[in-house]
Tab-separated table of C-alpha atoms in Angstrom:
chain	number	residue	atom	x	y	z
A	1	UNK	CA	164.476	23.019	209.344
A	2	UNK	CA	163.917	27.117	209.670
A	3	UNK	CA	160.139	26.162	209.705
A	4	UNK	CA	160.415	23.487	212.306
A	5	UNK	CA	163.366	24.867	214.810
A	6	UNK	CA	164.096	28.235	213.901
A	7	UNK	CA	167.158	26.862	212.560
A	8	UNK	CA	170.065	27.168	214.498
A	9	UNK	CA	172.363	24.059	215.023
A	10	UNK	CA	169.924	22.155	213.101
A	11	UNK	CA	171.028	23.682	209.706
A	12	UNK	CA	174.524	24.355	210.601
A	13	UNK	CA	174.387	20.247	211.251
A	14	UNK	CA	172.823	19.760	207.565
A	15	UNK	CA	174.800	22.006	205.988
A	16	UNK	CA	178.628	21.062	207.470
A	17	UNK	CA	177.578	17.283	207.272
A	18	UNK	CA	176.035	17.213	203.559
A	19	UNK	CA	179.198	19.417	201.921
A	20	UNK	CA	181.112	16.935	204.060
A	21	UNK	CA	179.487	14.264	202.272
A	22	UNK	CA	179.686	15.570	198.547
A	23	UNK	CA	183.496	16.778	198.842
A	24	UNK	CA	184.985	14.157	200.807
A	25	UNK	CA	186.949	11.207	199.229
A	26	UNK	CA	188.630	8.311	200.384
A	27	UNK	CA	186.372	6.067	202.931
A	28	UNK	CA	185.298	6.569	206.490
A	29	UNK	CA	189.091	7.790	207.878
A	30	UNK	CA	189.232	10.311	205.256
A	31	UNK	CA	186.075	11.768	206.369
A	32	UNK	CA	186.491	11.348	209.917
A	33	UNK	CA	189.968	13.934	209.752
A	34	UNK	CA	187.877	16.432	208.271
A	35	UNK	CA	185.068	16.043	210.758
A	36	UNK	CA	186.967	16.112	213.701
A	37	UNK	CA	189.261	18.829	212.973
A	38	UNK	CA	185.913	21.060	211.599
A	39	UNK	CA	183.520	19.727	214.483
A	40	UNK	CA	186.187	20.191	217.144
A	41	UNK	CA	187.821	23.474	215.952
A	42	UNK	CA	185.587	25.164	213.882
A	43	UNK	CA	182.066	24.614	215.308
A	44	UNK	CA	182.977	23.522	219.107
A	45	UNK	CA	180.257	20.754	218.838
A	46	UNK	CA	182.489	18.558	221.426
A	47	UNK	CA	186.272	18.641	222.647
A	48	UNK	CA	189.068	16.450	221.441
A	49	UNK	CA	188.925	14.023	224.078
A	50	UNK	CA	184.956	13.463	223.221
A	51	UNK	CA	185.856	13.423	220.080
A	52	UNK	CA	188.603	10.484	220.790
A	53	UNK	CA	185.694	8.865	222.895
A	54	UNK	CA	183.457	8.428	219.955
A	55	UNK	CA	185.545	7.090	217.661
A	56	UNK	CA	186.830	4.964	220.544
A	57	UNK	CA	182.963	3.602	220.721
A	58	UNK	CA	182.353	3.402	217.227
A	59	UNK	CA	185.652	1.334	216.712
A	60	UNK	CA	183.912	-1.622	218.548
A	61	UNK	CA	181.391	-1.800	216.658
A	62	UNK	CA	180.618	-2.438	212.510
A	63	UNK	CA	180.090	0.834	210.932
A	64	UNK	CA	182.252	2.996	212.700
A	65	UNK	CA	181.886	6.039	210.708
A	66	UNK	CA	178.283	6.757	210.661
A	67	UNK	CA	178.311	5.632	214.349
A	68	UNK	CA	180.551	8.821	214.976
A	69	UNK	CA	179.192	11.534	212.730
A	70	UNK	CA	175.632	10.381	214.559
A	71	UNK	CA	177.427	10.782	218.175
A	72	UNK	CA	178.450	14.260	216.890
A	73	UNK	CA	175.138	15.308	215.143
A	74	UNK	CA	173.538	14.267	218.817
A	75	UNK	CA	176.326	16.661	220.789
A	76	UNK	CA	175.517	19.401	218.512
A	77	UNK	CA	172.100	19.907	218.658
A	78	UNK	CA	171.846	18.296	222.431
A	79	UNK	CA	174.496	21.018	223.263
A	80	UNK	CA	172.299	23.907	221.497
A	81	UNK	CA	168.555	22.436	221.401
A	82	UNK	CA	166.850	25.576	221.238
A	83	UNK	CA	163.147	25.313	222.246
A	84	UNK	CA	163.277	21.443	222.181
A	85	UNK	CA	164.505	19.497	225.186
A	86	UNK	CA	168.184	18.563	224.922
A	87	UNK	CA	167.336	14.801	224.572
A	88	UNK	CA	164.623	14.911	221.763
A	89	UNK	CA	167.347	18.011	220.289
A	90	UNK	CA	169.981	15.761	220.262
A	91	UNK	CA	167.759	12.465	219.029
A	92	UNK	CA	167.421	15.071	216.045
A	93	UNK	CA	170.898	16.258	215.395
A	94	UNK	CA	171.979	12.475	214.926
A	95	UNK	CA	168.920	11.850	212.545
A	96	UNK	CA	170.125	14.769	210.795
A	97	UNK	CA	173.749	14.171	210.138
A	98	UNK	CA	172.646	10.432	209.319
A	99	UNK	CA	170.103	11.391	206.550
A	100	UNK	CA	172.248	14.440	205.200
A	101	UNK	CA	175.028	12.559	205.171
A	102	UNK	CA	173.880	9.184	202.913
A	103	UNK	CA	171.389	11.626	201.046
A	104	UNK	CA	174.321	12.668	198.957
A	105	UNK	CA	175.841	9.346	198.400
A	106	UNK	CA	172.792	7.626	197.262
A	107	UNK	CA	173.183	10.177	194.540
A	108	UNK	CA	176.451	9.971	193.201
A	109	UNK	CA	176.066	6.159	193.000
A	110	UNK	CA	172.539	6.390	191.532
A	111	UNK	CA	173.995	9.005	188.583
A	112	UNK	CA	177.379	6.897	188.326
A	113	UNK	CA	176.050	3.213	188.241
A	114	UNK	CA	174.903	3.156	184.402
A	115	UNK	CA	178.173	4.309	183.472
A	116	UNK	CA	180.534	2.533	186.295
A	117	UNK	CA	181.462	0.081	183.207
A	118	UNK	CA	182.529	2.867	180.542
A	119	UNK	CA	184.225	5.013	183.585
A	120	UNK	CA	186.733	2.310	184.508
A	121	UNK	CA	187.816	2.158	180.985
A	122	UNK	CA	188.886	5.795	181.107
A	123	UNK	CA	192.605	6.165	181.400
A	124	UNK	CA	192.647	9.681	182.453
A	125	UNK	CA	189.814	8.623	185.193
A	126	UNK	CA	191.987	5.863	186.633
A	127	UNK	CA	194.742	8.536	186.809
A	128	UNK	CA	192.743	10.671	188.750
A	129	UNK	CA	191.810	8.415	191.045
A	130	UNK	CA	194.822	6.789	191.334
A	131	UNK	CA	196.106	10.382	192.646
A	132	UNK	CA	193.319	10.722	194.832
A	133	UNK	CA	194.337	7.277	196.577
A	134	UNK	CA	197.651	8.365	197.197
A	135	UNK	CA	196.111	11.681	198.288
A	136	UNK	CA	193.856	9.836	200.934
A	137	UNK	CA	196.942	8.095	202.648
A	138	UNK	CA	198.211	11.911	203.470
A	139	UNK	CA	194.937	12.469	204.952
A	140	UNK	CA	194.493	9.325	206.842
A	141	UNK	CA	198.051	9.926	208.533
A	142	UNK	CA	196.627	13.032	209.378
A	143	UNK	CA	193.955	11.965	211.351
A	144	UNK	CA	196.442	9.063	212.800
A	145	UNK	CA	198.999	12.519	214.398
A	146	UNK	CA	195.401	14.769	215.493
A	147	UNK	CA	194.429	11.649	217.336
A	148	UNK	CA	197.976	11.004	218.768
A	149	UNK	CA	198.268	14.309	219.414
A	150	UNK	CA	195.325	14.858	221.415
A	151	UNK	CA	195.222	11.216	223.083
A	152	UNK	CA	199.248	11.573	224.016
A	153	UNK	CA	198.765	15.344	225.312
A	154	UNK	CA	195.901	16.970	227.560
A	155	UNK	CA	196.751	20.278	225.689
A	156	UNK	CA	197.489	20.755	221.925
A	157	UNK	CA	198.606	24.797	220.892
A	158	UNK	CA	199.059	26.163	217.371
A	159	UNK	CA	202.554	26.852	215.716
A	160	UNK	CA	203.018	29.098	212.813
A	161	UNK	CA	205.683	29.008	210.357
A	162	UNK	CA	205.220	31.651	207.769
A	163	UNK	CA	202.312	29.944	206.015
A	164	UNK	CA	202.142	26.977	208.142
A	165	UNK	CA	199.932	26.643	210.812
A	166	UNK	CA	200.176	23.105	212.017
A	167	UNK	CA	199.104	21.661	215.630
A	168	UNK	CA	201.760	21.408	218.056
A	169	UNK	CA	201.537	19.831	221.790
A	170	UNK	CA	202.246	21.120	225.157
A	171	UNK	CA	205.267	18.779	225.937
A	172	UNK	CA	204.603	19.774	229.890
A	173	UNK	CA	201.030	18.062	229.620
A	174	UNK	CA	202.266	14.700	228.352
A	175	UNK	CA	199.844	12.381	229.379
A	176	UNK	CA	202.401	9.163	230.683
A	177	UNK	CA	199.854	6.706	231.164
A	178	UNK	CA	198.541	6.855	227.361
A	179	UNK	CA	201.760	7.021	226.467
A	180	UNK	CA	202.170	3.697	227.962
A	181	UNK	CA	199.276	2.121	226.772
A	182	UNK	CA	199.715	3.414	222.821
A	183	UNK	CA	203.776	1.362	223.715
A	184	UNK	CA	201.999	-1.988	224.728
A	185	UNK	CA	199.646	-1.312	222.079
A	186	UNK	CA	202.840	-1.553	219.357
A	187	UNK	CA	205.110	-4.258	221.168
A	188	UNK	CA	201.515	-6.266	221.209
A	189	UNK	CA	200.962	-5.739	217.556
A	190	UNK	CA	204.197	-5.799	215.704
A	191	UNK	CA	206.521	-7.739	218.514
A	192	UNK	CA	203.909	-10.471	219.881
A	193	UNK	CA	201.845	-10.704	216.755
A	194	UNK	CA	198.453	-10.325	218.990
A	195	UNK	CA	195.286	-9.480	216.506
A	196	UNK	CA	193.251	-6.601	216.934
A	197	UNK	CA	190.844	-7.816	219.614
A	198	UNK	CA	193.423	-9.443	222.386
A	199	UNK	CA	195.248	-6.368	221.640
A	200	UNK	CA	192.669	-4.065	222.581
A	201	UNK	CA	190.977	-6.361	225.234
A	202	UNK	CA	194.750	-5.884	226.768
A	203	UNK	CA	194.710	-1.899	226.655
A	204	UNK	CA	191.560	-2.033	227.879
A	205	UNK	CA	192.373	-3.955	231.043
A	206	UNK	CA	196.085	-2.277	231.123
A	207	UNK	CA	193.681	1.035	231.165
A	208	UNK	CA	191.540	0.314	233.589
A	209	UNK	CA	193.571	-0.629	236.288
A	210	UNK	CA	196.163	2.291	235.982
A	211	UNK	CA	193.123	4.240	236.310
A	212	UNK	CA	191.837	2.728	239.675
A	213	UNK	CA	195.823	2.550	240.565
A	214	UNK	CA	196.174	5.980	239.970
């Protein structure tokens, strides 16, 4: 990538997306917290509300994950393309967090298969990942209050408490409309019943024309 590019974005996007690869745990929502909150805060690839727009795009399709990591490999590098123009940068950047992101998989399932059989039979392993499972339910509710936070609120602050820094909204920026639409979304799905599609065909509309009302 040096060789190529001159670096850059281009290894910052194959070295944040392969670690996020090898240490992650937990299936696509565990990944996706630590993506967003690293992508967004860290590296300021995007801003939450692209980062809401992605995954709100990759949700209607299959594959949702590797749709988003791609959509924020191509804001990277499209965002920072160097020498390169920003379309063939970005065209790139997803390539890149695609490959360095399965790259690692591939390998941990090539090195594990021969001994999946014997490694289910290990009481101490099936602790340990019966931890990690409860671990990854922590993590996914984490990425359920970022998202709230940042779809609810046009501006999210910091608070500290001794140790604690934890993400903490600007109650004056309350954003009513999304507010409404994340209400009909509940009554829809827990009061009427509605699956996931008339439920989100109904936001959709609901969205759309408080948007041309407003």
């Amino acid at each position: 990538l040096a060789a190529l590019f001159g670096g850059g974005v281009y290894i910052a996007i194959a070295v944040f997306f392969s670690k996020m690869a090898v240490v992650t745990f937990g299936g696509a929502y565990a990944v996706l917290s630590y993506v967003a909150q690293q992508a967004v805060e860290t590296h300021g690839w995007l801003d939450p509300g692209e980062m809401l727009d992605g995954l709100a795009l990759a949700e209607t399709t299959p594959g949702p994950l590797i749709l988003v990591l791609a959509f924020v490999g191509f804001l990277a590098a499209f965002r920072a393309p160097g020498d390169l123009p920003a379309l063939a940068a970005g065209l790139i950047g997803a390539s890149l967090a695609t490959w360095v992101t399965f790259a690692p998989c591939f390998l941990w399932i090539f090195l594990g298969a021969p001994s999946i059989e014997r490694l289910a039979g290990n009481r101490a392993l099936s602790g340990a990942m019966a931890a990690i499972t409860a671990a990854v339910v922590g993590v996914i509710m984490n990425l359920s209050v970022w998202f709230a936070l940042h779809t609810l609120f046009r501006q999210v602050g910091r608070l500290s408490i001794g140790p604690v820094d934890v993400a903490a909204p600007v109650w004056a920026s309350l954003d009513v409309p999304a507010l409404v639409l994340a209400g009909l979304a509940l009554v829809a799905t827990f009061g009427f019943r509605l699956g996931m599609m008339p439920t989100l065909a109904l936001c959709a509309v609901a969205g759309l024309a408080m948007r041309m009302a407003f």
